Structures are given as C-alpha cells and as structure tokens.
PDB file of C-alpha atoms in Angstrom:
ATOM      1  CA  ILE A   3      65.533 -11.585 -43.564  1.00 84.00           C
ATOM      2  CA  SER A   4      62.310  -9.356 -44.364  1.00 87.00           C
ATOM      3  CA  GLU A   5      59.185 -10.327 -44.556  1.00 90.00           C
ATOM      4  CA  ARG A   6      55.572  -9.193 -45.914  1.00 90.00           C
ATOM      5  CA  TYR A   7      52.812 -10.329 -45.971  1.00 88.00           C
ATOM      6  CA  ASN A   8      48.767  -8.863 -47.182  1.00 86.00           C
ATOM      7  CA  THR A   9      47.725  -8.863 -43.702  1.00 88.00           C
ATOM      8  CA  GLU A  10      44.156  -7.133 -45.074  1.00 87.00           C
ATOM      9  CA  ARG A  11      42.821  -9.739 -47.179  1.00 84.00           C
ATOM     10  CA  GLY A  12      43.589 -12.086 -44.369  1.00 85.00           C
ATOM     11  CA  PHE A  13      47.864 -13.600 -45.354  1.00 87.00           C
ATOM     12  CA  ASP A  14      49.458 -14.199 -42.567  1.00 87.00           C
ATOM     13  CA  MET A  15      53.214 -16.372 -41.875  1.00 89.00           C
ATOM     14  CA  HIS A  16      51.163 -19.467 -40.986  1.00 90.00           C
ATOM     15  CA  THR A  17      48.311 -18.727 -43.935  1.00 87.00           C
ATOM     16  CA  SER A  18      48.383 -22.061 -46.036  1.00 89.00           C
ATOM     17  CA  HIS A  19      47.073 -22.137 -49.546  1.00 88.00           C
ATOM     18  CA  ARG A  20      47.353 -23.713 -52.452  1.00 88.00           C
ATOM     19  CA  THR A  21      51.312 -24.206 -54.095  1.00 91.00           C
ATOM     20  CA  ASN A  22      49.539 -25.482 -58.038  1.00 89.00           C
ATOM     21  CA  SER A  23      52.796 -27.009 -59.811  1.00 91.00           C
ATOM     22  CA  ALA A  24      55.654 -25.800 -57.723  1.00 94.00           C
ATOM     23  CA  ALA A  25      54.757 -28.747 -56.377  1.00 95.00           C
ATOM     24  CA  LYS A  26      56.388 -30.483 -57.972  1.00 97.00           C
ATOM     25  CA  SER A  27      59.176 -29.241 -56.602  1.00 98.00           C
ATOM     26  CA  LEU A  28      57.781 -31.216 -53.417  1.00 98.00           C
ATOM     27  CA  ALA A  29      58.287 -34.138 -55.447  1.00 98.00           C
ATOM     28  CA  VAL A  30      61.198 -34.312 -56.497  1.00 98.00           C
ATOM     29  CA  THR A  31      61.752 -33.903 -52.900  1.00 98.00           C
ATOM     30  CA  VAL A  32      60.638 -36.678 -52.043  1.00 98.00           C
ATOM     31  CA  ILE A  33      61.843 -38.886 -54.884  1.00 98.00           C
ATOM     32  CA  GLY A  34      65.416 -37.638 -53.338  1.00 98.00           C
ATOM     33  CA  ALA A  35      64.881 -38.208 -50.046  1.00 98.00           C
ATOM     34  CA  ALA A  36      63.823 -42.215 -51.448  1.00 98.00           C
ATOM     35  CA  VAL A  37      67.431 -42.065 -53.285  1.00 98.00           C
ATOM     36  CA  LYS A  38      68.800 -41.203 -50.038  1.00 98.00           C
ATOM     37  CA  LYS A  39      67.890 -44.153 -48.676  1.00 97.00           C
ATOM     38  CA  GLY A  40      68.710 -46.368 -51.099  1.00 97.00           C
ATOM     39  CA  LEU A  41      64.670 -47.347 -52.067  1.00 98.00           C
ATOM     40  CA  LEU A  42      64.873 -46.068 -55.864  1.00 98.00           C
ATOM     41  CA  ASP A  43      67.699 -45.651 -58.574  1.00 98.00           C
ATOM     42  CA  ILE A  44      66.468 -43.014 -60.454  1.00 98.00           C
ATOM     43  CA  TYR A  45      68.231 -43.672 -64.282  1.00 98.00           C
ATOM     44  CA  LYS A  46      66.578 -47.454 -63.821  1.00 97.00           C
ATOM     45  CA  PRO A  47      63.166 -48.125 -65.002  1.00 96.00           C
ATOM     46  CA  ALA A  48      60.611 -46.397 -62.949  1.00 97.00           C
ATOM     47  CA  PRO A  49      59.225 -49.713 -61.334  1.00 96.00           C
ATOM     48  CA  ILE A  50      55.378 -48.980 -62.155  1.00 95.00           C
ATOM     49  CA  PRO A  51      53.380 -52.482 -62.020  1.00 92.00           C
ATOM     50  CA  GLU A  52      51.138 -51.168 -65.495  1.00 92.00           C
ATOM     51  CA  TRP A  53      54.482 -51.541 -67.591  1.00 95.00           C
ATOM     52  CA  SER A  54      55.993 -54.636 -66.156  1.00 92.00           C
ATOM     53  CA  THR A  55      54.846 -57.235 -68.940  1.00 93.00           C
ATOM     54  CA  PRO A  56      57.907 -58.045 -70.836  1.00 93.00           C
ATOM     55  CA  GLY A  57      58.453 -56.020 -73.938  1.00 94.00           C
ATOM     56  CA  ASP A  58      56.163 -53.356 -72.930  1.00 94.00           C
ATOM     57  CA  PRO A  59      57.768 -50.453 -74.315  1.00 95.00           C
ATOM     58  CA  ARG A  60      57.017 -48.064 -71.578  1.00 95.00           C
ATOM     59  CA  ALA A  61      59.064 -50.274 -68.669  1.00 95.00           C
ATOM     60  CA  ARG A  62      62.010 -48.559 -70.655  1.00 96.00           C
ATOM     61  CA  ILE A  63      60.975 -44.720 -68.761  1.00 97.00           C
ATOM     62  CA  THR A  64      63.358 -43.694 -65.991  1.00 98.00           C
ATOM     63  CA  ILE A  65      62.725 -42.103 -62.935  1.00 98.00           C
ATOM     64  CA  ASN A  66      65.074 -39.307 -63.567  1.00 98.00           C
ATOM     65  CA  ASP A  67      63.124 -39.121 -67.555  1.00 98.00           C
ATOM     66  CA  LEU A  68      60.035 -38.467 -65.117  1.00 98.00           C
ATOM     67  CA  LEU A  69      61.567 -35.758 -63.626  1.00 98.00           C
ATOM     68  CA  HIS A  70      62.416 -34.020 -66.510  1.00 98.00           C
ATOM     69  CA  MET A  71      59.569 -34.229 -67.650  1.00 96.00           C
ATOM     70  CA  CYS A  72      60.757 -36.455 -71.076  1.00 96.00           C
ATOM     71  CA  SER A  73      58.750 -39.864 -70.443  1.00 96.00           C
ATOM     72  CA  GLY A  74      57.864 -39.745 -73.534  1.00 94.00           C
ATOM     73  CA  LEU A  75      54.252 -40.341 -72.595  1.00 94.00           C
ATOM     74  CA  TYR A  76      51.428 -39.334 -74.417  1.00 89.00           C
ATOM     75  CA  THR A  77      49.819 -35.975 -74.644  1.00 81.00           C
ATOM     76  CA  GLU A  78      47.899 -33.411 -76.179  1.00 71.00           C
ATOM     77  CA  ALA A  79      49.030 -30.373 -74.881  1.00 63.00           C
ATOM     78  CA  ALA A  80      50.983 -29.365 -72.184  1.00 61.00           C
ATOM     79  CA  GLY A  81      49.244 -29.712 -68.404  1.00 55.00           C
ATOM     80  CA  ASN A  82      48.749 -32.752 -70.418  1.00 57.00           C
ATOM     81  CA  PRO A  83      45.201 -33.371 -69.394  1.00 60.00           C
ATOM     82  CA  GLN A  84      45.642 -32.252 -65.674  1.00 65.00           C
ATOM     83  CA  GLN A  85      42.452 -31.375 -65.098  1.00 69.00           C
ATOM     84  CA  GLU A  86      40.991 -34.622 -66.501  1.00 74.00           C
ATOM     85  CA  LEU A  87      43.280 -36.224 -64.259  1.00 77.00           C
ATOM     86  CA  TYR A  88      42.646 -34.719 -61.248  1.00 77.00           C
ATOM     87  CA  PHE A  89      38.580 -34.475 -61.893  1.00 76.00           C
ATOM     88  CA  GLY A  90      37.570 -37.708 -64.320  1.00 76.00           C
ATOM     89  CA  GLY A  91      37.192 -39.898 -61.547  1.00 81.00           C
ATOM     90  CA  ALA A  92      39.958 -42.740 -62.774  1.00 81.00           C
ATOM     91  CA  SER A  93      42.307 -42.930 -60.434  1.00 86.00           C
ATOM     92  CA  ALA A  94      44.869 -40.217 -61.839  1.00 87.00           C
ATOM     93  CA  ALA A  95      48.527 -42.841 -61.378  1.00 89.00           C
ATOM     94  CA  GLU A  96      46.891 -45.279 -62.763  1.00 87.00           C
ATOM     95  CA  ARG A  97      45.512 -42.458 -65.731  1.00 85.00           C
ATOM     96  CA  SER A  98      48.654 -41.887 -66.312  1.00 89.00           C
ATOM     97  CA  ALA A  99      50.467 -44.969 -66.353  1.00 89.00           C
ATOM     98  CA  ARG A 100      47.766 -47.072 -68.341  1.00 88.00           C
ATOM     99  CA  ASN A 101      48.953 -43.987 -71.595  1.00 90.00           C
ATOM    100  CA  ILE A 102      50.411 -44.737 -74.359  1.00 90.00           C
ATOM    101  CA  ILE A 103      53.881 -43.617 -75.893  1.00 92.00           C
ATOM    102  CA  ASP A 104      54.599 -41.919 -78.687  1.00 90.00           C
ATOM    103  CA  SER A 105      58.347 -40.367 -78.194  1.00 92.00           C
ATOM    104  CA  MET A 106      61.374 -42.199 -77.184  1.00 95.00           C
ATOM    105  CA  PRO A 107      62.281 -41.861 -73.404  1.00 95.00           C
ATOM    106  CA  GLY A 108      64.515 -38.961 -71.886  1.00 95.00           C
ATOM    107  CA  LYS A 109      64.244 -37.119 -76.018  1.00 95.00           C
ATOM    108  CA  ARG A 110      60.827 -34.549 -75.891  1.00 94.00           C
ATOM    109  CA  TRP A 111      60.235 -32.468 -73.154  1.00 95.00           C
ATOM    110  CA  VAL A 112      56.614 -32.176 -72.503  1.00 93.00           C
ATOM    111  CA  TYR A 113      55.287 -30.042 -69.925  1.00 92.00           C
ATOM    112  CA  ALA A 114      53.138 -32.959 -68.263  1.00 91.00           C
ATOM    113  CA  GLY A 115      51.991 -33.420 -64.794  1.00 91.00           C
ATOM    114  CA  SER A 116      51.256 -37.196 -65.176  1.00 92.00           C
ATOM    115  CA  ASP A 117      54.836 -37.646 -65.308  1.00 95.00           C
ATOM    116  CA  THR A 118      54.810 -36.124 -61.773  1.00 96.00           C
ATOM    117  CA  ILE A 119      52.224 -38.691 -60.641  1.00 95.00           C
ATOM    118  CA  LEU A 120      53.769 -41.263 -62.123  1.00 96.00           C
ATOM    119  CA  ALA A 121      58.026 -40.516 -60.058  1.00 97.00           C
ATOM    120  CA  ILE A 122      55.634 -40.857 -56.500  1.00 97.00           C
ATOM    121  CA  ARG A 123      53.457 -43.784 -58.101  1.00 96.00           C
ATOM    122  CA  ALA A 124      57.077 -45.782 -58.069  1.00 97.00           C
ATOM    123  CA  LEU A 125      57.815 -45.122 -54.643  1.00 98.00           C
ATOM    124  CA  ARG A 126      54.966 -46.647 -53.385  1.00 97.00           C
ATOM    125  CA  ALA A 127      55.456 -49.618 -55.646  1.00 96.00           C
ATOM    126  CA  VAL A 128      58.996 -50.099 -53.785  1.00 97.00           C
ATOM    127  CA  ILE A 129      57.747 -48.996 -50.314  1.00 97.00           C
ATOM    128  CA  ASN A 130      54.445 -51.938 -51.002  1.00 96.00           C
ATOM    129  CA  ASP A 131      53.339 -50.077 -47.132  1.00 97.00           C
ATOM    130  CA  ASP A 132      50.973 -47.981 -47.448  1.00 97.00           C
ATOM    131  CA  ALA A 133      51.108 -46.395 -43.899  1.00 97.00           C
ATOM    132  CA  ARG A 134      54.668 -45.994 -44.254  1.00 98.00           C
ATOM    133  CA  PHE A 135      53.782 -44.405 -48.234  1.00 98.00           C
ATOM    134  CA  HIS A 136      51.698 -41.422 -46.904  1.00 98.00           C
ATOM    135  CA  ALA A 137      54.340 -40.890 -44.314  1.00 98.00           C
ATOM    136  CA  PHE A 138      56.965 -41.121 -45.761  1.00 98.00           C
ATOM    137  CA  PRO A 139      56.814 -37.383 -46.883  1.00 98.00           C
ATOM    138  CA  PHE A 140      56.398 -35.528 -43.172  1.00 98.00           C
ATOM    139  CA  LYS A 141      58.511 -37.749 -41.652  1.00 97.00           C
ATOM    140  CA  GLU A 142      61.297 -37.834 -43.733  1.00 98.00           C
ATOM    141  CA  VAL A 143      61.817 -34.036 -45.573  1.00 98.00           C
ATOM    142  CA  PHE A 144      58.572 -31.839 -44.907  1.00 98.00           C
ATOM    143  CA  TRP A 145      58.626 -32.889 -40.799  1.00 97.00           C
ATOM    144  CA  LYS A 146      62.522 -32.526 -40.556  1.00 97.00           C
ATOM    145  CA  ILE A 147      62.647 -29.582 -41.708  1.00 98.00           C
ATOM    146  CA  GLY A 148      60.180 -27.757 -40.345  1.00 97.00           C
ATOM    147  CA  MET A 149      57.151 -27.609 -43.218  1.00 97.00           C
ATOM    148  CA  THR A 150      54.437 -28.456 -40.724  1.00 96.00           C
ATOM    149  CA  ARG A 151      52.489 -26.352 -42.357  1.00 96.00           C
ATOM    150  CA  THR A 152      52.889 -28.229 -45.756  1.00 96.00           C
ATOM    151  CA  SER A 153      50.218 -31.348 -46.913  1.00 96.00           C
ATOM    152  CA  THR A 154      49.672 -32.501 -50.029  1.00 95.00           C
ATOM    153  CA  GLU A 155      46.365 -34.283 -51.172  1.00 93.00           C
ATOM    154  CA  THR A 156      46.064 -37.546 -52.813  1.00 94.00           C
ATOM    155  CA  ASP A 157      43.112 -38.742 -54.720  1.00 93.00           C
ATOM    156  CA  TRP A 158      40.361 -41.420 -54.007  1.00 93.00           C
ATOM    157  CA  ASN A 159      43.476 -44.393 -54.422  1.00 93.00           C
ATOM    158  CA  GLY A 160      45.823 -43.194 -52.059  1.00 94.00           C
ATOM    159  CA  ASP A 161      48.637 -41.946 -54.598  1.00 94.00           C
ATOM    160  CA  PHE A 162      49.906 -38.114 -53.887  1.00 94.00           C
ATOM    161  CA  LEU A 163      48.817 -35.420 -56.332  1.00 93.00           C
ATOM    162  CA  MET A 164      51.921 -33.626 -56.648  1.00 94.00           C
ATOM    163  CA  SER A 165      51.838 -32.188 -59.416  1.00 92.00           C
ATOM    164  CA  GLY A 166      49.829 -29.707 -58.533  1.00 91.00           C
ATOM    165  CA  GLN A 167      47.790 -30.229 -55.670  1.00 90.00           C
ATOM    166  CA  ALA A 168      49.582 -29.303 -52.235  1.00 94.00           C
ATOM    167  CA  TRP A 169      48.876 -26.233 -49.830  1.00 95.00           C
ATOM    168  CA  SER A 170      52.047 -24.870 -48.395  1.00 95.00           C
ATOM    169  CA  THR A 171      53.477 -21.167 -46.946  1.00 95.00           C
ATOM    170  CA  ALA A 172      55.824 -18.798 -47.642  1.00 94.00           C
ATOM    171  CA  ARG A 173      57.950 -20.124 -44.765  1.00 95.00           C
ATOM    172  CA  ASP A 174      57.765 -23.538 -45.494  1.00 96.00           C
ATOM    173  CA  PHE A 175      58.525 -22.820 -49.324  1.00 95.00           C
ATOM    174  CA  ALA A 176      61.455 -20.609 -47.628  1.00 96.00           C
ATOM    175  CA  ARG A 177      62.543 -23.772 -45.877  1.00 97.00           C
ATOM    176  CA  LEU A 178      62.326 -26.438 -48.197  1.00 98.00           C
ATOM    177  CA  ALA A 179      64.665 -23.635 -50.756  1.00 98.00           C
ATOM    178  CA  LEU A 180      66.703 -23.190 -47.898  1.00 98.00           C
ATOM    179  CA  LEU A 181      67.586 -27.259 -48.098  1.00 98.00           C
ATOM    180  CA  TYR A 182      68.472 -26.765 -51.418  1.00 98.00           C
ATOM    181  CA  LEU A 183      70.455 -24.316 -50.692  1.00 97.00           C
ATOM    182  CA  ASN A 184      72.818 -26.160 -48.497  1.00 97.00           C
ATOM    183  CA  ASP A 185      72.695 -28.974 -50.664  1.00 96.00           C
ATOM    184  CA  GLY A 186      70.352 -31.400 -48.776  1.00 98.00           C
ATOM    185  CA  VAL A 187      71.778 -30.484 -44.899  1.00 98.00           C
ATOM    186  CA  TRP A 188      69.685 -29.529 -43.020  1.00 98.00           C
ATOM    187  CA  ASN A 189      70.856 -29.270 -39.383  1.00 96.00           C
ATOM    188  CA  GLY A 190      73.854 -31.240 -39.616  1.00 96.00           C
ATOM    189  CA  GLU A 191      71.354 -33.795 -40.732  1.00 97.00           C
ATOM    190  CA  ARG A 192      71.758 -34.617 -44.734  1.00 98.00           C
ATOM    191  CA  ILE A 193      67.920 -35.008 -46.314  1.00 98.00           C
ATOM    192  CA  LEU A 194      68.904 -35.464 -49.713  1.00 98.00           C
ATOM    193  CA  PRO A 195      71.405 -37.318 -52.217  1.00 98.00           C
ATOM    194  CA  LYS A 196      75.123 -35.190 -52.076  1.00 98.00           C
ATOM    195  CA  GLY A 197      74.890 -33.284 -54.726  1.00 97.00           C
ATOM    196  CA  TRP A 198      70.564 -33.182 -55.633  1.00 98.00           C
ATOM    197  CA  ALA A 199      70.382 -30.061 -55.324  1.00 98.00           C
ATOM    198  CA  LYS A 200      72.959 -30.042 -58.563  1.00 98.00           C
ATOM    199  CA  TYR A 201      70.741 -32.412 -60.089  1.00 98.00           C
ATOM    200  CA  VAL A 202      67.122 -30.958 -59.998  1.00 98.00           C
ATOM    201  CA  ALA A 203      68.640 -27.307 -61.361  1.00 98.00           C
ATOM    202  CA  THR A 204      70.726 -29.141 -64.220  1.00 98.00           C
ATOM    203  CA  PRO A 205      69.261 -28.560 -68.004  1.00 97.00           C
ATOM    204  CA  ALA A 206      67.148 -32.065 -68.798  1.00 97.00           C
ATOM    205  CA  PRO A 207      68.309 -33.607 -72.308  1.00 96.00           C
ATOM    206  CA  ASP A 208      65.636 -31.189 -73.530  1.00 95.00           C
ATOM    207  CA  GLN A 209      64.294 -27.745 -73.119  1.00 95.00           C
ATOM    208  CA  PRO A 210      61.255 -25.602 -73.227  1.00 93.00           C
ATOM    209  CA  ASN A 211      60.822 -22.996 -76.132  1.00 90.00           C
ATOM    210  CA  LEU A 212      59.566 -20.266 -73.972  1.00 90.00           C
ATOM    211  CA  PRO A 213      59.828 -16.761 -74.893  1.00 89.00           C
ATOM    212  CA  ASP A 214      61.876 -15.274 -71.640  1.00 89.00           C
ATOM    213  CA  GLY A 215      64.037 -18.542 -72.125  1.00 92.00           C
ATOM    214  CA  SER A 216      63.375 -19.898 -69.216  1.00 94.00           C
ATOM    215  CA  GLY A 217      64.794 -23.093 -68.553  1.00 96.00           C
ATOM    216  CA  TYR A 218      63.864 -26.811 -66.655  1.00 97.00           C
ATOM    217  CA  GLY A 219      65.941 -29.063 -65.107  1.00 98.00           C
ATOM    218  CA  ALA A 220      64.273 -31.866 -62.598  1.00 98.00           C
ATOM    219  CA  GLN A 221      60.607 -30.788 -61.246  1.00 98.00           C
ATOM    220  CA  PHE A 222      62.032 -26.986 -60.725  1.00 98.00           C
ATOM    221  CA  TRP A 223      62.248 -23.860 -63.206  1.00 97.00           C
ATOM    222  CA  LEU A 224      65.929 -22.643 -64.757  1.00 97.00           C
ATOM    223  CA  PHE A 225      67.280 -18.701 -64.663  1.00 97.00           C
ATOM    224  CA  GLY A 226      70.009 -17.375 -65.234  1.00 96.00           C
ATOM    225  CA  PRO A 227      71.323 -13.939 -67.553  1.00 96.00           C
ATOM    226  CA  LYS A 228      68.982 -14.006 -69.925  1.00 95.00           C
ATOM    227  CA  GLN A 229      65.957 -13.119 -67.184  1.00 95.00           C
ATOM    228  CA  GLY A 230      68.753 -10.241 -65.371  1.00 95.00           C
ATOM    229  CA  LEU A 231      69.394 -13.025 -62.820  1.00 97.00           C
ATOM    230  CA  PRO A 232      72.516 -14.808 -62.192  1.00 97.00           C
ATOM    231  CA  GLU A 233      73.882 -18.515 -63.355  1.00 97.00           C
ATOM    232  CA  GLY A 234      72.521 -20.839 -61.362  1.00 97.00           C
ATOM    233  CA  THR A 235      68.894 -19.776 -60.107  1.00 97.00           C
ATOM    234  CA  TYR A 236      66.460 -22.056 -59.678  1.00 98.00           C
ATOM    235  CA  THR A 237      62.766 -22.226 -58.330  1.00 97.00           C
ATOM    236  CA  PRO A 238      59.256 -24.233 -57.759  1.00 96.00           C
ATOM    237  CA  GLY A 239      56.975 -22.042 -59.976  1.00 92.00           C
ATOM    238  CA  GLY A 240      53.032 -22.252 -59.421  1.00 88.00           C
ATOM    239  CA  ALA A 241      49.766 -21.459 -62.060  1.00 83.00           C
ATOM    240  CA  ARG A 242      49.404 -18.652 -59.753  1.00 83.00           C
ATOM    241  CA  GLY A 243      52.554 -16.853 -59.443  1.00 84.00           C
ATOM    242  CA  GLN A 244      53.821 -19.484 -56.581  1.00 90.00           C
ATOM    243  CA  PHE A 245      57.754 -18.873 -56.218  1.00 93.00           C
ATOM    244  CA  ALA A 246      60.462 -20.087 -54.663  1.00 95.00           C
ATOM    245  CA  MET A 247      63.896 -18.262 -55.934  1.00 96.00           C
ATOM    246  CA  ILE A 248      67.210 -20.323 -54.658  1.00 98.00           C
ATOM    247  CA  ILE A 249      70.272 -18.134 -56.149  1.00 98.00           C
ATOM    248  CA  PRO A 250      73.196 -20.001 -54.531  1.00 97.00           C
ATOM    249  CA  SER A 251      75.562 -17.633 -55.510  1.00 96.00           C
ATOM    250  CA  LYS A 252      74.078 -14.926 -53.832  1.00 96.00           C
ATOM    251  CA  ASN A 253      73.115 -17.386 -51.152  1.00 96.00           C
ATOM    252  CA  VAL A 254      69.692 -15.338 -50.870  1.00 97.00           C
ATOM    253  CA  ILE A 255      65.943 -17.214 -51.300  1.00 97.00           C
ATOM    254  CA  VAL A 256      63.741 -15.888 -52.391  1.00 96.00           C
ATOM    255  CA  VAL A 257      59.879 -16.644 -51.749  1.00 95.00           C
ATOM    256  CA  ARG A 258      56.717 -15.334 -53.319  1.00 92.00           C
ATOM    257  CA  ARG A 259      53.371 -16.621 -52.676  1.00 88.00           C
ATOM    258  CA  ALA A 260      50.035 -15.047 -54.915  1.00 83.00           C
ATOM    259  CA  LEU A 261      47.054 -15.472 -56.342  1.00 79.00           C
ATOM    260  CA  ASP A 262      47.657 -14.514 -59.987  1.00 78.00           C
ATOM    261  CA  TYR A 263      45.184 -14.455 -62.673  1.00 64.00           C
ATOM    262  CA  LEU A 264      46.514 -16.102 -65.842  1.00 55.00           C
ATOM    263  CA  GLY A 265      47.456 -14.247 -68.639  1.00 52.00           C
ATOM    264  CA  PRO A 266      50.462 -12.556 -70.027  1.00 51.00           C
ATOM    265  CA  GLN A 267      49.242  -9.233 -68.797  1.00 54.00           C
ATOM    266  CA  SER A 268      48.295 -10.083 -65.017  1.00 59.00           C
ATOM    267  CA  ALA A 269      51.141 -12.418 -64.368  1.00 71.00           C
ATOM    268  CA  PHE A 270      53.567 -11.649 -61.879  1.00 79.00           C
ATOM    269  CA  ARG A 271      57.192 -11.010 -63.542  1.00 88.00           C
ATOM    270  CA  MET A 272      59.467 -13.000 -60.421  1.00 91.00           C
ATOM    271  CA  ALA A 273      62.572 -12.730 -62.299  1.00 92.00           C
ATOM    272  CA  ARG A 274      62.902  -8.828 -62.919  1.00 93.00           C
ATOM    273  CA  PHE A 275      61.217  -8.847 -59.241  1.00 93.00           C
ATOM    274  CA  THR A 276      64.074 -11.121 -57.764  1.00 95.00           C
ATOM    275  CA  ALA A 277      66.634  -8.906 -59.929  1.00 96.00           C
ATOM    276  CA  ASP A 278      64.997  -6.202 -57.857  1.00 95.00           C
ATOM    277  CA  ILE A 279      66.254  -7.171 -54.663  1.00 94.00           C
ATOM    278  CA  LEU A 280      69.346  -8.332 -55.249  1.00 95.00           C
ATOM    279  CA  ALA A 281      70.545  -4.952 -56.860  1.00 94.00           C
ATOM    280  CA  ALA A 282      69.012  -3.631 -53.570  1.00 93.00           C
ATOM    281  CA  LEU A 283      70.936  -6.535 -51.265  1.00 92.00           C
ATOM    282  CA  ASP A 284      73.772  -5.356 -53.500  1.00 88.00           C
ATOM    283  CA  SER A 285      73.918  -0.910 -53.048  1.00 84.00           C
ATOM    284  CA  SER A 286      73.446  -2.354 -49.255  1.00 75.00           C
ATOM    285  CA  THR A 287      76.462  -3.517 -48.674  1.00 68.00           C
ATOM    286  CA  ASP A 288      78.588  -0.922 -50.719  1.00 62.00           C
TER     287      ASP A 288
END
C-alpha cells in the first residue's frame, strides 16, 4: 500500500471533495445492493412512474439500458444537458423522466447523466419510503465498507444526483474498488450480487467512439491492451481526473483524485500512469 497527498494545498487522506462523474459508479453500486435485496430486477422495465401509462414506449426501457447509457432517450449532446438538470430549477429526475424517446432502448450509447438519475429514481419508486430511500446508500453500501466520508447530494425534490454530485476521499474510493476486486464481498458479507463486478465491467451493447479506444460497461469505464493495460481493467471516471483503476488480473487498485482542468493538453493520462505503476510493481518482484 502506498499513498501520497498534496498536503501543501491542504489535501490529506481525510479530505473529501467532488467526485464529478465518478459518482456514477457509486450509483450502480447502490443499484447492485438493491438487486441483492430483491428490490430491483435490472432486466425488467424500469419502474418509473411517469412511464406507467399503457402504450408509453418509454415503458420498455430497463434499468440495464439506463446503466449502460443506452436508454434511447433524446439528448442533444454527450452529457445530455447535465448542467441544465442540476441548475435548471426543475426536479432532475422529473426532467429526465419526461424526456422523449428517439431510439430503440439498448441500441445507442450516449453518455447521459439523466440515465443514471433515472436508475436511482427507479429505486426510490420501489422503496416508496423516502426516509428508507435516503438512508439506503449509506446503510447498505457506504457505511458497510467504511466509506464514512462519502456523501451524495440531492435536489430539492429529494432525488439523489449520483450522476456527478457526490463528495468522497481517495481512501473511500479505494474501498469501493476493493469491494469490486472482491466481487462484492466485504469482510465476509456479500454486499453486491455474485457476478456484479463482471456485469459492470462487461462492454455495453453499444460503445463510445473515443480516440483512445476506451469502452463503457455499466457506469464504469473499460480499459485494456489498447491503452497499455491488462484486459479487464475498469474504473470510475470523473471529469477532473478522478479514477479508481481496478486491475483484477494483477490484484491491484490505483486511485487518483485531482482537480484537473478539462482539455486535451491538460488531461492526466491515467492509463499511462497505471501502466507505469504496474511496471514498477512487476520489476520490484523480479
């Protein structure tokens, strides 16, 4: 175990700060815990109240589609209008649910925070008890694995904004990664369904077309030989350089939390950084 923090700027192992879209991996973990408890079936239509009218074509959208960013809901651009969802004034989940459908569910990948928000909205609908719903991520996931410095924001309507509005620490994200490295088991207790780690790390039906060839699973980004990493590497990904690389074949986790600016010249090369760490570990054991 090795860790380093920018203490000169006030950061240490207990400093919690914005996760940005790395929060999406928190969302799928919470959904996994709900599946484990029998509250949700991700392959059945998502129980979104706004889609319950007979004949509504959106009623065919499954939670699996939402987690894969393949809902088929309309979006003008990648990121859907995520800023509008957060700051537009309407309830984020209601604004997302009342969107139109313009593609067959499960066929088209578009990076849309609204899909994440709707997956969590489905959990709220089936729990049907707001006190229990708001406690669920903490009691069933975060606190069980020691993520006591992680919090997720809600909008004014009480819907979790796990598409990007969460706060956490490097150590807490290491705990999340360790949970997946152990296939959802923590200290002998199964938190996530057996095989959930494989599920989130399996490529979605449609894939992003990115220059580096990275892929997408279920609210996790996928890496492998194209990026100089072992097959099966996957990670949360935040817009300001937040990663928790999980490399099952090496039994290694690499967490990086940062405040990067966006742009190709300033973006941190996480895949290269992880590859360098793996090379250093390999050389140290030779």
